[in-house]
CSV table of C-alpha atoms in Angstrom, one decimal:
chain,number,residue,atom,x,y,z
A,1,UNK,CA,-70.6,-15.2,-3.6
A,2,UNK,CA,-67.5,-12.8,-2.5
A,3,UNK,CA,-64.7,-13.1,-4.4
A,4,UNK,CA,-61.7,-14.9,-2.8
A,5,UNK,CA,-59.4,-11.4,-3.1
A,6,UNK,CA,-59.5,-7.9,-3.0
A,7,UNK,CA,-58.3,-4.8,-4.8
A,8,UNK,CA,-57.2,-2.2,-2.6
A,9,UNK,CA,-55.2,0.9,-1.9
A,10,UNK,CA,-52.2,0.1,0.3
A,11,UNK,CA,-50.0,2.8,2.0
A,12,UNK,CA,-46.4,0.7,4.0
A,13,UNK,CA,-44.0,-1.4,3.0
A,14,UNK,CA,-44.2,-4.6,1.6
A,15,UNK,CA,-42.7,-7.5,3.6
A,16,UNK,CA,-41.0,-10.4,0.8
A,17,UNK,CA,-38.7,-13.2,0.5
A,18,UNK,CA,-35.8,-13.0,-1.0
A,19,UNK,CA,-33.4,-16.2,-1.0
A,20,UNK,CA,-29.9,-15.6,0.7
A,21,UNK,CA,-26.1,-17.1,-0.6
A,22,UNK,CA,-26.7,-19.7,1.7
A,23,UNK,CA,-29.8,-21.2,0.3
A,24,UNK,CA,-32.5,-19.8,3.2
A,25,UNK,CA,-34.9,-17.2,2.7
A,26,UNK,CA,-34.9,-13.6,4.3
A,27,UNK,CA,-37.6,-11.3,4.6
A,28,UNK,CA,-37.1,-7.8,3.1
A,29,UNK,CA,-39.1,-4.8,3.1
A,30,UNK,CA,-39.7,-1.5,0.7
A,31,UNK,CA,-42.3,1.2,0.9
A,32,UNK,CA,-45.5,0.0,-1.5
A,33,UNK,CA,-47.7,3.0,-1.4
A,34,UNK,CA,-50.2,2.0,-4.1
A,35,UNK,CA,-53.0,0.1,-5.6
A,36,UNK,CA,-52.2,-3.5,-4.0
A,37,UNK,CA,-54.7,-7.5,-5.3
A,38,UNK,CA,-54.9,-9.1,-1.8
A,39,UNK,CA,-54.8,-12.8,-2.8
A,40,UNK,CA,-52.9,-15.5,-0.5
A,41,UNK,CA,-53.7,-18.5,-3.0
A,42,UNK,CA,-52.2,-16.3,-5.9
A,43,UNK,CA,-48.9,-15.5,-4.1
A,44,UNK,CA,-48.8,-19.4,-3.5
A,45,UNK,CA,-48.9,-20.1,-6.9
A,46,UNK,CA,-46.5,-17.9,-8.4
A,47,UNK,CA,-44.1,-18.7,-5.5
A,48,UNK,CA,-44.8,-22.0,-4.6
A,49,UNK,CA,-41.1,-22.1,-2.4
A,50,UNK,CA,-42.3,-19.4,-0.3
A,51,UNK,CA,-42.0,-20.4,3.6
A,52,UNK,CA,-45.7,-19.5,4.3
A,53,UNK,CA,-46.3,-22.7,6.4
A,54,UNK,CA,-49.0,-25.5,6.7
A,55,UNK,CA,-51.8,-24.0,8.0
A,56,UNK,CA,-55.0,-25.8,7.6
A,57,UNK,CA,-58.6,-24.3,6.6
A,58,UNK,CA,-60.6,-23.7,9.5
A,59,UNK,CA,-63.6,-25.8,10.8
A,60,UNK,CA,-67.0,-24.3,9.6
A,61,UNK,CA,-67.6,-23.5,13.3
A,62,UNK,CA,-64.6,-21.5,13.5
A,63,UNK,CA,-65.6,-19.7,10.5
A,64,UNK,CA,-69.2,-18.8,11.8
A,65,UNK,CA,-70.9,-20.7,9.1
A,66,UNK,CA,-74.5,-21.8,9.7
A,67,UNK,CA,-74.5,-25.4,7.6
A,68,UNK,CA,-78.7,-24.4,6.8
A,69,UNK,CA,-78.0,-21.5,5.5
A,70,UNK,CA,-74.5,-21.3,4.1
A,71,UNK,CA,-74.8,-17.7,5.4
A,72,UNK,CA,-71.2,-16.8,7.1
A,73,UNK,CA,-71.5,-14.5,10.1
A,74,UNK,CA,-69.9,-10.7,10.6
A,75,UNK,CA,-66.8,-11.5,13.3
A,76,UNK,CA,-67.5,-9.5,16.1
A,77,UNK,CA,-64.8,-6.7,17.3
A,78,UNK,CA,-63.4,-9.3,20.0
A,79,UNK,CA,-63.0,-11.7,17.2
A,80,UNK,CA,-61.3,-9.6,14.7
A,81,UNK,CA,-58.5,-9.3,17.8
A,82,UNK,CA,-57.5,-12.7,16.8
A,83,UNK,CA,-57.3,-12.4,12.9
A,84,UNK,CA,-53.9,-12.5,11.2
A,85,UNK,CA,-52.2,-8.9,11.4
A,86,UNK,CA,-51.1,-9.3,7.5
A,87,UNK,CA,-51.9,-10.6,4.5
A,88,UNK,CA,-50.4,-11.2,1.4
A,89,UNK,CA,-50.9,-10.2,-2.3
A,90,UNK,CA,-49.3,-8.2,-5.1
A,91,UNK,CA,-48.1,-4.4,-5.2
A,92,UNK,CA,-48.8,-3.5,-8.9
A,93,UNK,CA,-46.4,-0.2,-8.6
A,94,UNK,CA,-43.6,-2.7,-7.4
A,95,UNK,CA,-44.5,-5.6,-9.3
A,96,UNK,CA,-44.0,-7.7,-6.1
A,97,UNK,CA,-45.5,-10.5,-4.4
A,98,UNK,CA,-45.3,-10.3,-0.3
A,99,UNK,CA,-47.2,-9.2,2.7
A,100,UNK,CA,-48.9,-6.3,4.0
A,101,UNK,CA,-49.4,-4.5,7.2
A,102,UNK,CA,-53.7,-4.8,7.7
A,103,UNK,CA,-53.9,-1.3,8.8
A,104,UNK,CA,-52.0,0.0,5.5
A,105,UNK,CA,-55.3,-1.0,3.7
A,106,UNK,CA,-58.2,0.9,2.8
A,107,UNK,CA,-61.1,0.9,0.3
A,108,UNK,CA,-59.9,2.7,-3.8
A,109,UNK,CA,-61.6,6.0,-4.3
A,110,UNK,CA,-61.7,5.5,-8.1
A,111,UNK,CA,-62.1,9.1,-10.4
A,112,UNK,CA,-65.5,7.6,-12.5
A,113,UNK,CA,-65.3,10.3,-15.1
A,114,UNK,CA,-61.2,9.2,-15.9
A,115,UNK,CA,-62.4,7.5,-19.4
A,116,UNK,CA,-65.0,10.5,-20.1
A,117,UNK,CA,-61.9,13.0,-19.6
A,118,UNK,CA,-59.8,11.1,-22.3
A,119,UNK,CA,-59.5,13.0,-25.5
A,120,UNK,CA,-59.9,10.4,-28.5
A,121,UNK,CA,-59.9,11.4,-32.4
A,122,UNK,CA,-63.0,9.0,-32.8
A,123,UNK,CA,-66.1,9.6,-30.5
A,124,UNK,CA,-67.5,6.0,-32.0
A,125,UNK,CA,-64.4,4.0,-31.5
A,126,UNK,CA,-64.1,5.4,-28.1
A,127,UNK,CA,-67.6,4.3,-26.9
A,128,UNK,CA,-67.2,1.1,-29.1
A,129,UNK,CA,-64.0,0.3,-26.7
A,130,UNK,CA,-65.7,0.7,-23.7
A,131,UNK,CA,-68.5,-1.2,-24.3
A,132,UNK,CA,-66.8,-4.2,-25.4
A,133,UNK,CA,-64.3,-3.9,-22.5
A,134,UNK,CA,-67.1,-3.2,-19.6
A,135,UNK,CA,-69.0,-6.4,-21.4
A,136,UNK,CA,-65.8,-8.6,-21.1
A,137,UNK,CA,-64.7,-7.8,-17.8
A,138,UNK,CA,-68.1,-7.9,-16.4
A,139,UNK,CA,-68.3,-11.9,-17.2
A,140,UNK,CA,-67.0,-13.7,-14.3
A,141,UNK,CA,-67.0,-16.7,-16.4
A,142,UNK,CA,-64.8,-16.1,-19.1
A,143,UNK,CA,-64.4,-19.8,-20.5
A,144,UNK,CA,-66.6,-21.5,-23.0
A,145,UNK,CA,-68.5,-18.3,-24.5
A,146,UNK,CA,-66.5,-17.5,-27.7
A,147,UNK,CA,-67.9,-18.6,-31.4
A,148,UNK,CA,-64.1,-20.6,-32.1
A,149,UNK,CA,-65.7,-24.0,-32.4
A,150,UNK,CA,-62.5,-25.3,-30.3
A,151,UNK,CA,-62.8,-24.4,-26.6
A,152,UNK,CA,-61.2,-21.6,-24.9
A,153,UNK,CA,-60.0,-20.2,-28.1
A,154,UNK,CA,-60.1,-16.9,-29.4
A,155,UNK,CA,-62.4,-15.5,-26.2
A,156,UNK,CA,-60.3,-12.7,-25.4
A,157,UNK,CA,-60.2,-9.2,-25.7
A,158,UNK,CA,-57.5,-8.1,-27.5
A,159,UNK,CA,-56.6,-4.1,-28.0
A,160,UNK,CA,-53.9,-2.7,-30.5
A,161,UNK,CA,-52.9,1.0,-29.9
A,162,UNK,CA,-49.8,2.2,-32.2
A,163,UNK,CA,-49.2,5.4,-33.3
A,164,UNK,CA,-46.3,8.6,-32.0
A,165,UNK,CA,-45.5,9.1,-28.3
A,166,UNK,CA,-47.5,11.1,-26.1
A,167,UNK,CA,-50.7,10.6,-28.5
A,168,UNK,CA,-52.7,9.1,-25.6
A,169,UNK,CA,-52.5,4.7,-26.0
A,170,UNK,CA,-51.1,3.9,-22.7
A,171,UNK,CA,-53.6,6.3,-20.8
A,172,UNK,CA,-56.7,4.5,-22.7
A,173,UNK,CA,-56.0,1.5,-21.3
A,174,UNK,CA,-55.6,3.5,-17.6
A,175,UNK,CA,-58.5,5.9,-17.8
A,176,UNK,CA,-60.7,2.4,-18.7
A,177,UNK,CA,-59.4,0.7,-15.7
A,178,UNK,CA,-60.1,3.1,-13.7
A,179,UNK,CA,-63.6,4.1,-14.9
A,180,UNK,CA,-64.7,0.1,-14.8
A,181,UNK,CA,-63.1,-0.2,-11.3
A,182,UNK,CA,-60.5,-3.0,-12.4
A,183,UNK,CA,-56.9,-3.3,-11.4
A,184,UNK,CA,-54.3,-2.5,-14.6
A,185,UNK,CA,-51.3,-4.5,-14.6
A,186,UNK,CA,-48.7,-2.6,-16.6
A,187,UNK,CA,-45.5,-4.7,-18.1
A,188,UNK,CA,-42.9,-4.1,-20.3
A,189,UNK,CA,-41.1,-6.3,-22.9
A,190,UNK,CA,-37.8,-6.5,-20.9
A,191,UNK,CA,-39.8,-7.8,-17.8
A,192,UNK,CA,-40.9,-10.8,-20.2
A,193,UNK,CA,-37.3,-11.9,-21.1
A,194,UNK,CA,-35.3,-12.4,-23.8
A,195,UNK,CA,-36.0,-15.8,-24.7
A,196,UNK,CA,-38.7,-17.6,-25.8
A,197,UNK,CA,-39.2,-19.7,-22.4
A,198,UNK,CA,-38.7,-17.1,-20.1
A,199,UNK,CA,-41.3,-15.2,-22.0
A,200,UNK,CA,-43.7,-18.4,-22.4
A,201,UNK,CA,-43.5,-19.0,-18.3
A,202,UNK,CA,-43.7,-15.5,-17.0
A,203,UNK,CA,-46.3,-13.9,-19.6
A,204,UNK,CA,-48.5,-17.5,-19.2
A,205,UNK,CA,-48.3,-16.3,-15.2
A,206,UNK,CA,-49.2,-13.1,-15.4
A,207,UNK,CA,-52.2,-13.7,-18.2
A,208,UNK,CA,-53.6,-16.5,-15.8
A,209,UNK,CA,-53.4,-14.7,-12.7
A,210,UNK,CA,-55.0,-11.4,-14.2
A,211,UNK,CA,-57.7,-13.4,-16.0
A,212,UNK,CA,-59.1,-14.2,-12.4
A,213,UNK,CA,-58.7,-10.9,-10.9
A,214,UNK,CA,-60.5,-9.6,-13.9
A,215,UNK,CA,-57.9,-7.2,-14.6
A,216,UNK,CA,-56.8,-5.2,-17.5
A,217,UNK,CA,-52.8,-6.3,-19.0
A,218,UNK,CA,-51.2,-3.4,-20.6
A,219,UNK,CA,-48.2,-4.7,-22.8
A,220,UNK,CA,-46.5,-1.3,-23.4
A,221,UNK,CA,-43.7,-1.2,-26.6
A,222,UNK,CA,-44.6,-4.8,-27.7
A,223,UNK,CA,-42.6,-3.9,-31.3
A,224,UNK,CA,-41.2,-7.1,-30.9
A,225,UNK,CA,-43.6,-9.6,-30.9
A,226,UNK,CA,-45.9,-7.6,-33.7
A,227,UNK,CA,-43.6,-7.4,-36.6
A,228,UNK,CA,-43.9,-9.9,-39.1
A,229,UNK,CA,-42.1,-13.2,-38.8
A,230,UNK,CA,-38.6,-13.9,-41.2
A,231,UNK,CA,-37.5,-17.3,-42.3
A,232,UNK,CA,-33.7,-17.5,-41.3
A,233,UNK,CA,-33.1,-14.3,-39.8
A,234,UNK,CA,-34.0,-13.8,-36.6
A,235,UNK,CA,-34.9,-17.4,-35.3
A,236,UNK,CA,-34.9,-16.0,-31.4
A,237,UNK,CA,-37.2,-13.6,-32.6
A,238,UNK,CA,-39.3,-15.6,-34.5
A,239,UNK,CA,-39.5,-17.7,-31.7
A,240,UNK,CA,-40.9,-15.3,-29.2
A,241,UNK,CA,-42.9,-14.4,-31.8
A,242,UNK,CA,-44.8,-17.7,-32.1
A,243,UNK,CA,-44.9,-18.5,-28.1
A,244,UNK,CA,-46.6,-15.0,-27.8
A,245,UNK,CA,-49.0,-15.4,-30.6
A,246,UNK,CA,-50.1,-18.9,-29.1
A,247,UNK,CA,-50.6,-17.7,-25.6
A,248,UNK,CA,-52.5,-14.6,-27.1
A,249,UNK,CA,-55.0,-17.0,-29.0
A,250,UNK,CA,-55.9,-19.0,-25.7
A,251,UNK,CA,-55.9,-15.8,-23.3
A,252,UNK,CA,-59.7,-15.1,-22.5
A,253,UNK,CA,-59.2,-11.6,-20.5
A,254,UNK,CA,-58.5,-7.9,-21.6
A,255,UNK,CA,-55.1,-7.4,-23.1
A,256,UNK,CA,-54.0,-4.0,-24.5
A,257,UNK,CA,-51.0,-3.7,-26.7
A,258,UNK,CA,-49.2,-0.4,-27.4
A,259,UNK,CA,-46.6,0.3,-29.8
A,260,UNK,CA,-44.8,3.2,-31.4
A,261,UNK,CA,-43.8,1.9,-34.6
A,262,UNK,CA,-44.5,-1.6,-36.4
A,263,UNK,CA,-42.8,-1.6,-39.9
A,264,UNK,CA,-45.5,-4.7,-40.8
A,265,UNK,CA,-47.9,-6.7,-38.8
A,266,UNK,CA,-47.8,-10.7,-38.7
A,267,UNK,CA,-50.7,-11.4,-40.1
A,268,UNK,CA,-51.0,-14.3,-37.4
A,269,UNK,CA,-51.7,-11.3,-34.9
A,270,UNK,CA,-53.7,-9.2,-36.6
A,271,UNK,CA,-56.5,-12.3,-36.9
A,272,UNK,CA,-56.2,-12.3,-33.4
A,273,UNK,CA,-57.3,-8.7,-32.4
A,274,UNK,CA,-60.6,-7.7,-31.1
A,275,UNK,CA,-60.1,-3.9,-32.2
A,276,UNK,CA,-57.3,-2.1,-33.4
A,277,UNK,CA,-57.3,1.9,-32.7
A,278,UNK,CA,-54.6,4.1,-34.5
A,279,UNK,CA,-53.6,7.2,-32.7
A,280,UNK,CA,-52.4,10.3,-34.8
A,281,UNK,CA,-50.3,13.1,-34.0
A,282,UNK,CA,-51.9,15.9,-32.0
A,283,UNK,CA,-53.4,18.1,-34.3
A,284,UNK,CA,-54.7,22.1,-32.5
A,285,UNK,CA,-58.1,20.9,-31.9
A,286,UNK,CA,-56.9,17.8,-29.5
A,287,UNK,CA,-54.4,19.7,-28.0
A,288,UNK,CA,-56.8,22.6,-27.0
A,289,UNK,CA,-58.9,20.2,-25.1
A,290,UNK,CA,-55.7,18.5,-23.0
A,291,UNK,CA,-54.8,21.4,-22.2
A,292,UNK,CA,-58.0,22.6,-20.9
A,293,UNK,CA,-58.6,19.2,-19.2
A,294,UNK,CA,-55.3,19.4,-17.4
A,295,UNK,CA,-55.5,22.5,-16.4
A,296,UNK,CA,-58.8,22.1,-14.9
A,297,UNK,CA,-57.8,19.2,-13.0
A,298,UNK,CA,-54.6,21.1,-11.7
A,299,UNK,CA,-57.5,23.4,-10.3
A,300,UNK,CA,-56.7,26.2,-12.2
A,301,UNK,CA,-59.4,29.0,-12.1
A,302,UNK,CA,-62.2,28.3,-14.5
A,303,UNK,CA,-62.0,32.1,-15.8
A,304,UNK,CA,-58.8,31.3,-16.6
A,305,UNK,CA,-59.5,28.8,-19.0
A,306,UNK,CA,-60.6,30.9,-21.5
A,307,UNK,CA,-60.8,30.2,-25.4
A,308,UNK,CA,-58.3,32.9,-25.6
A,309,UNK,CA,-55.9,31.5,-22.8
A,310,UNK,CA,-55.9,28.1,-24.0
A,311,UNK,CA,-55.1,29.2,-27.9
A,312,UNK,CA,-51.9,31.3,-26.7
A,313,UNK,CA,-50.9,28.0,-25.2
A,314,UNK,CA,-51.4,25.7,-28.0
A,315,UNK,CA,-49.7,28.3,-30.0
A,316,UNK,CA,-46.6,29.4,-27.4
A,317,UNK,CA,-43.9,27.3,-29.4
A,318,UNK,CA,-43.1,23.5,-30.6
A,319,UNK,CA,-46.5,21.3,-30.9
A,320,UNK,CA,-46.3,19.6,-27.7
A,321,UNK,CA,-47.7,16.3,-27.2
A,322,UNK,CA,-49.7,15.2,-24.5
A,323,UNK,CA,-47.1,13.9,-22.2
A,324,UNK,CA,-45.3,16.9,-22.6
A,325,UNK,CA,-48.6,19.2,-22.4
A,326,UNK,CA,-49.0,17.1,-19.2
A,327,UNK,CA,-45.3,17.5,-17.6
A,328,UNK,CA,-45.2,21.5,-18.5
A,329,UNK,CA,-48.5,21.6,-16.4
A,330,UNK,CA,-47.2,19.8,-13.7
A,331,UNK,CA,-44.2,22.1,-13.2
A,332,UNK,CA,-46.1,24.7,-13.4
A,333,UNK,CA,-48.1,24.0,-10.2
A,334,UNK,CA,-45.3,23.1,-8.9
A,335,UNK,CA,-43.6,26.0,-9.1
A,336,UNK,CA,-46.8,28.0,-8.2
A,337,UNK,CA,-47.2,25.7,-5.1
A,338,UNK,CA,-43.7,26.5,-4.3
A,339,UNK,CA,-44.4,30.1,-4.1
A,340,UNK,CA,-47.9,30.0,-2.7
A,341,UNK,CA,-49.4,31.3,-5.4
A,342,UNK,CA,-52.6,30.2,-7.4
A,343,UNK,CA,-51.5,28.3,-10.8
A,344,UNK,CA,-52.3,31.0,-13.5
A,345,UNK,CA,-52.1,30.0,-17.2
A,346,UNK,CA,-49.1,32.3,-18.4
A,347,UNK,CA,-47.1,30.3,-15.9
A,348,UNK,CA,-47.9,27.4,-18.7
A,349,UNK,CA,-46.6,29.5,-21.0
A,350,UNK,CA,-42.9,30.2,-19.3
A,351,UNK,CA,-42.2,26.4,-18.4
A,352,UNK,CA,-41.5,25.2,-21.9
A,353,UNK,CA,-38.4,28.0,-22.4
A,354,UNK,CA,-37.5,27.1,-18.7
A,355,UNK,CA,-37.4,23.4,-19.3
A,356,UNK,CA,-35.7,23.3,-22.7
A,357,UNK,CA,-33.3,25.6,-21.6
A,358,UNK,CA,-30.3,23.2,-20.6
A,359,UNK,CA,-31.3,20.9,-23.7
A,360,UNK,CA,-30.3,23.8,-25.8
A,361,UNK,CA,-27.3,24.4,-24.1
A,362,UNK,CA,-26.5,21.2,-24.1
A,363,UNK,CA,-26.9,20.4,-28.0
């Protein structure tokens, strides 16, 4: 059977409510370009005040359905004349709910090797993640399958990656996504709230809604809710701390947690994680092969990227990590671009000086 919504790739703005001083609501637009769930009973749910009318299912013979054969019919080109001219969903690069233009939409053209590209210190935990992942999200029905002898407990897939910026744990979770064809919902702590109910209502909302899109939930810089709980210190923390850890236990879908630093883990949470991968600062080896890999998909010439070549850039100054391997490329096909020239590697090699420049002067 279809599924009742659909994961897209959306380019115009997205039409939403927004409630006015005088109690009504007015509809506002902003540019959405981006990866878009279409999913009308969704939006209903998470904004049930929404004017979006009374409209009633149609008949079965206004749908085309043959009653023998449960079979529903292609609409002919006259009929499609007739359907609605937007529907509604959720921008993921906005984090809105609200409409969209029909003719905005077309079908993802998803990279397949993204996950294959990611450069990971362990080969075995790497293929480890991605088959329990791939197995999880493939399971349309996610309730009533785990080993916890109470129901709907501890059937989730829970992912800890913690170790130094620009080491690679946010772009596991997005190379996976993208390989396996899911949507990846990405939040932040301050998007949660700062106390414990505005935490319980909108993570519970977001958990529920991704578990039936089958979508990966990246939790980036959860620090706070990982540390270990302390009697008579920080009760609003402790607090948050226990509403998350509750929701975690009951949550049956793919949840990845990243975090920079955790002085010690609550014990509570580290029973409740599927697989915990620690990520190390770059060492020469790693860095040799992001370097190569961005520079090949920056379309660099391939006898460019010699063994040579990529060595003078691991060792042209600081030990860059791979945010900052990935922003130096960048600029420097941009600045190639800008000149309409090819991107050569000694342009690599300049950018660094050029970008730290005004830091030094600054400090």
């Amino acid at each position: 059977m279809e599924e009742p919504f659909h994961f897209m790739h959306f380019q115009g703005s997205l039409g939403y409510y927004e409630r006015a001083p005088n109690g009504c609501f007015q509809l506002r637009r902003v540019n959405a370009d981006g990866r878009v769930m279409v999913d009308l009973l969704s939006l209903a749910r998470a904004n049930p005040e929404w004017p979006l009318g009374n409209a009633q299912p149609p008949l079965d013979l206004m749908r085309g359905i043959d009653k023998g054969t449960q079979k529903q019919e292609k609409p002919s080109a006259q009929e499609l004349k007739f359907a609605p001219s937007v529907v509604y969903g959720f921008s993921f690069s906005l984090k809105k709910w609200g409409c969209f233009d029909v003719g905005g939409l077309r079908k993802i053209s998803f990279n397949d090797r993204a996950y294959d590209q990611l450069v990971m210190e362990s080969a075995k935990q790497k293929e480890m993640l991605r088959a329990i992942v791939a197995t999880h999200l493939s399971q349309k029905d996610e309730r009533g399958r785990g080993l916890d002898m109470v129901a709907e407990k501890g059937e989730g897939c829970i992912v800890l990656c913690y170790g130094p910026p620009g080491t690679g744990k946010t772009l596991t979770a997005e190379t996976l996504a993208e390989t396996l064809h899911r949507p990846l919902w990405a939040i932040s702590a301050f998007e949660l709230g700062q106390e414990a109910g505005e935490l319980e209502t909108h993570l519970r909302q977001v958990l529920s809604t991704a578990l039936r899109w089958r979508a990966v939930v990246l939790l980036d810089e959860a620090d706070a809710y990982l540390e270990s709980r302390t009697s008579n210190v920080d009760i609003k923390r402790n607090l948050m701390t226990g509403v998350f850890l509750r929701l975690l236990e009951y949550y049956a879908g793919v949840l990845f947690l990243t975090t920079n630093r955790v002085r010690a883990f609550d014990q509570a949470f580290l029973s409740r994680i599927s697989l915990c991968i620690r990520y190390s600062a770059l060492d020469d080896q790693r860095r040799s092969l992001i370097w190569k890999s961005l520079l090949g998909r920056a379309g660099l010439d391939t006898s460019q990227v010699t063994e040579t070549s990529i060595a003078s850039l691991v060792l042209c100054g600081q030990p860059f990590n791979g945010r900052e391997i990935r922003n130096i490329v960048t600029l420097a096909n941009t600045w190639a671009e800008s000149r309409a020239q090819p991107l050569r590697s000694c342009r690599c090699t300049r950018c660094p000086s050029a970008r730290d420049a005004g830091l030094q002067r600054a400090t």
